[in-house]
Amino acid sequence: KVCRSPFCLYLSVALGLNLPPVVLTGISWINGAGGGGDEGCTSASNWMLTNALLCVINMAAAGYISQKITYEPEVGDPNAAPFVEASVYDKEASEKTPAKPTLEKTIMKTVMESQMTDTRSRSLSRVKEILCYDPWVALYILVGIFFCVWQTVGANRSRYAADCGGDLDSHLTQSLLCGFLFISLGAFTFACSLCCLVK
């Protein structure tokens, strides 16, 4: 269901840009980067380890938020937000059948449009409830702020990794690139996902 939801793009960006730093940290650790006793190399290696942990949290939070917003409602739950697919109308089907609408089709169309409006309004209220009142999301917002600050710390620590072994320098630079891309593209795709619920 999440793959057909408006939050599929956001989830893809979150997974695609947070998984590489975790893998790069593992490769650096296996190659023994930062283990030479040099203070600068240790500092850069510790940044990589902390960044990998933050990336795992980013992926888990993206999955949690997407799942909570697009979950199937329980029967009898008046506050449940029904599942909303990314594409609502089949435009090709409507273009190929220019037949005159019958009374039954007109009534069905009116009922479907009113249900879709109700579905979207309840989905938006569900988004508001999750983003503003969910304690796990509130905790993740704090982690997200720390993640942004941690990327700027990493930009400073990257100069210490230049003479370290295990390709620490290139791995740290690539992790920074993924981190800054996630900050910008993640926010953009999340906003686009919210816009899909409005339109």
Short mmCIF file of C-alpha atoms in Angstrom, two decimals:
data_model
loop_
_atom_site.label_atom_id
_atom_site.label_comp_id
_atom_site.label_asym_id
_atom_site.label_seq_id
_atom_site.Cartn_x
_atom_site.Cartn_y
_atom_site.Cartn_z
CA LYS A 1 0.00 0.00 0.00
CA VAL A 2 2.82 2.44 0.83
CA CYS A 3 4.30 1.94 -2.66
CA ARG A 4 1.05 3.25 -4.21
CA SER A 5 0.67 6.12 -1.77
CA PRO A 6 1.70 9.76 -2.27
CA PHE A 7 4.51 9.18 0.25
CA CYS A 8 6.27 6.61 -1.92
CA LEU A 9 8.66 9.22 -3.37
CA TYR A 10 9.58 10.54 0.08
CA LEU A 11 10.19 7.02 1.37
CA SER A 12 12.34 6.21 -1.69
CA VAL A 13 14.47 9.34 -1.18
CA ALA A 14 14.87 8.60 2.53
CA LEU A 15 15.98 5.02 1.93
CA GLY A 16 18.10 5.83 -1.13
CA LEU A 17 20.08 8.63 0.52
CA ASN A 18 20.45 7.18 4.04
CA LEU A 19 21.48 3.63 3.17
CA PRO A 20 24.79 4.52 1.40
CA PRO A 21 26.32 6.26 4.47
CA VAL A 22 25.55 3.17 6.57
CA VAL A 23 27.23 0.92 3.99
CA LEU A 24 30.22 3.28 3.63
CA THR A 25 30.66 3.36 7.41
CA GLY A 26 30.68 -0.43 7.48
CA ILE A 27 33.30 -0.56 4.71
CA SER A 28 35.48 2.01 6.50
CA TRP A 29 35.20 0.09 9.75
CA ILE A 30 36.14 -3.20 8.05
CA ASN A 31 39.14 -1.48 6.41
CA GLY A 32 40.28 -0.27 9.83
CA ALA A 33 39.86 3.46 9.16
CA GLY A 34 40.42 5.69 12.17
CA GLY A 35 42.08 2.95 14.15
CA GLY A 36 45.61 4.28 13.82
CA GLY A 37 45.52 6.24 17.06
CA ASP A 38 45.63 9.64 15.37
CA GLU A 39 43.19 12.01 17.07
CA GLY A 40 41.93 13.53 13.81
CA CYS A 41 41.29 10.14 12.23
CA THR A 42 39.50 8.92 15.37
CA SER A 43 37.37 12.05 15.35
CA ALA A 44 36.41 11.55 11.69
CA SER A 45 35.71 7.85 12.26
CA ASN A 46 33.48 8.63 15.26
CA TRP A 47 31.57 11.13 13.11
CA MET A 48 30.96 8.39 10.53
CA LEU A 49 29.66 5.97 13.18
CA THR A 50 27.29 8.54 14.69
CA ASN A 51 26.14 9.60 11.22
CA ALA A 52 25.37 5.97 10.32
CA LEU A 53 23.20 5.66 13.46
CA LEU A 54 21.35 8.87 12.53
CA CYS A 55 20.80 7.54 8.99
CA VAL A 56 19.26 4.34 10.37
CA ILE A 57 16.93 6.50 12.49
CA ASN A 58 16.04 8.58 9.39
CA MET A 59 15.07 5.44 7.45
CA ALA A 60 13.04 4.03 10.34
CA ALA A 61 11.26 7.36 10.85
CA ALA A 62 10.44 7.69 7.14
CA GLY A 63 8.91 4.21 7.17
CA TYR A 64 7.01 4.93 10.39
CA ILE A 65 5.58 8.26 9.17
CA SER A 66 4.62 6.85 5.76
CA GLN A 67 2.99 3.80 7.31
CA LYS A 68 1.07 5.82 9.91
CA ILE A 69 -0.30 8.23 7.32
CA THR A 70 -1.27 5.60 4.73
CA TYR A 71 -2.45 2.80 7.01
CA GLU A 72 -5.71 0.96 6.39
CA PRO A 73 -8.41 2.26 8.75
CA GLU A 74 -9.98 -0.01 11.30
CA VAL A 75 -13.68 -0.63 10.96
CA GLY A 76 -15.64 1.75 13.18
CA ASP A 77 -12.76 4.20 13.73
CA PRO A 78 -14.24 7.64 12.89
CA ASN A 79 -10.84 9.37 12.95
CA ALA A 80 -9.12 6.90 10.67
CA ALA A 81 -7.74 8.28 7.44
CA PRO A 82 -8.60 5.97 4.56
CA PHE A 83 -5.84 4.95 2.16
CA VAL A 84 -5.34 7.44 -0.66
CA GLU A 85 -3.61 6.32 -3.84
CA ALA A 86 -1.35 8.67 -5.76
CA SER A 87 -3.48 8.52 -8.92
CA VAL A 88 -7.21 8.90 -8.39
CA TYR A 89 -8.79 9.06 -11.83
CA ASP A 90 -8.06 7.04 -14.93
CA LYS A 91 -7.91 9.80 -17.54
CA GLU A 92 -7.33 7.45 -20.47
CA ALA A 93 -10.45 5.46 -19.71
CA SER A 94 -12.55 8.61 -19.53
CA GLU A 95 -11.12 9.89 -22.85
CA LYS A 96 -11.82 6.63 -24.68
CA THR A 97 -15.46 6.47 -23.59
CA PRO A 98 -17.15 9.72 -24.58
CA ALA A 99 -20.57 8.09 -24.25
CA LYS A 100 -23.38 10.14 -22.75
CA PRO A 101 -23.49 9.60 -18.98
CA THR A 102 -26.55 7.85 -17.62
CA LEU A 103 -28.33 8.84 -14.43
CA GLU A 104 -26.70 5.92 -12.62
CA LYS A 105 -23.21 7.01 -13.73
CA THR A 106 -23.89 10.61 -12.74
CA ILE A 107 -25.01 9.55 -9.27
CA MET A 108 -22.01 7.25 -8.88
CA LYS A 109 -19.63 10.02 -9.94
CA THR A 110 -21.16 12.46 -7.45
CA VAL A 111 -20.93 9.91 -4.63
CA MET A 112 -17.32 9.01 -5.50
CA GLU A 113 -16.24 12.66 -5.65
CA SER A 114 -17.82 13.42 -2.28
CA GLN A 115 -16.17 10.34 -0.75
CA MET A 116 -12.81 11.32 -2.23
CA THR A 117 -13.11 14.83 -0.78
CA ASP A 118 -13.95 13.33 2.60
CA THR A 119 -11.09 10.86 2.29
CA ARG A 120 -8.58 13.60 1.51
CA SER A 121 -9.77 15.87 4.33
CA ARG A 122 -9.52 13.00 6.81
CA SER A 123 -6.07 12.10 5.42
CA LEU A 124 -4.92 15.69 5.93
CA SER A 125 -6.25 15.69 9.48
CA ARG A 126 -4.40 12.39 10.00
CA VAL A 127 -1.17 14.02 8.77
CA LYS A 128 -1.71 16.93 11.16
CA GLU A 129 -2.37 14.54 14.04
CA ILE A 130 0.79 12.53 13.33
CA LEU A 131 3.11 15.49 12.73
CA CYS A 132 1.84 17.55 15.68
CA TYR A 133 0.80 15.04 18.34
CA ASP A 134 2.65 11.76 17.79
CA PRO A 135 5.38 11.50 20.48
CA TRP A 136 7.69 9.43 18.24
CA VAL A 137 7.48 12.01 15.46
CA ALA A 138 8.16 14.79 18.00
CA LEU A 139 11.28 12.90 19.11
CA TYR A 140 12.31 12.41 15.48
CA ILE A 141 11.97 16.15 14.79
CA LEU A 142 14.59 16.73 17.49
CA VAL A 143 16.79 14.01 15.96
CA GLY A 144 16.30 15.62 12.53
CA ILE A 145 17.49 18.97 13.85
CA PHE A 146 20.53 17.25 15.38
CA PHE A 147 21.13 15.47 12.03
CA CYS A 148 21.29 18.84 10.24
CA VAL A 149 23.77 20.18 12.81
CA TRP A 150 25.77 16.94 12.62
CA GLN A 151 26.24 17.37 8.87
CA THR A 152 27.89 20.76 9.42
CA VAL A 153 30.11 19.16 12.09
CA GLY A 154 31.05 16.52 9.50
CA ALA A 155 32.06 19.20 7.01
CA ASN A 156 34.56 20.40 9.62
CA ARG A 157 35.77 16.88 10.47
CA SER A 158 36.35 16.00 6.82
CA ARG A 159 39.66 17.90 6.83
CA TYR A 160 40.99 15.52 9.49
CA ALA A 161 40.26 12.45 7.34
CA ALA A 162 42.59 13.44 4.48
CA ASP A 163 45.58 11.39 5.68
CA CYS A 164 43.66 8.49 7.20
CA GLY A 165 43.64 5.03 5.68
CA GLY A 166 40.73 2.83 4.66
CA ASP A 167 39.35 5.42 2.21
CA LEU A 168 37.92 7.32 5.18
CA ASP A 169 38.30 10.65 3.38
CA SER A 170 36.23 9.65 0.33
CA HIS A 171 33.67 7.75 2.41
CA LEU A 172 33.16 10.70 4.72
CA THR A 173 32.76 13.07 1.76
CA GLN A 174 30.22 10.77 0.10
CA SER A 175 28.32 10.42 3.39
CA LEU A 176 28.20 14.21 3.70
CA LEU A 177 26.90 14.51 0.14
CA CYS A 178 24.12 12.00 0.87
CA GLY A 179 23.29 13.80 4.12
CA PHE A 180 22.93 17.24 2.58
CA LEU A 181 20.96 15.80 -0.36
CA PHE A 182 18.59 14.08 2.08
CA ILE A 183 18.04 17.33 3.98
CA SER A 184 17.06 19.18 0.79
CA LEU A 185 15.39 16.45 -1.30
CA GLY A 186 13.75 14.81 1.72
CA ALA A 187 12.04 18.05 2.72
CA PHE A 188 11.04 18.72 -0.90
CA THR A 189 9.56 15.26 -1.54
CA PHE A 190 7.74 15.29 1.80
CA ALA A 191 6.15 18.63 0.85
CA CYS A 192 5.21 17.20 -2.57
CA SER A 193 3.61 14.19 -0.87
CA LEU A 194 1.52 16.52 1.27
CA CYS A 195 0.50 18.46 -1.86
CA CYS A 196 -0.70 15.19 -3.45
CA LEU A 197 -3.17 14.82 -0.58
CA VAL A 198 -4.49 18.37 -1.08
CA LYS A 199 -5.02 18.16 -4.84
#
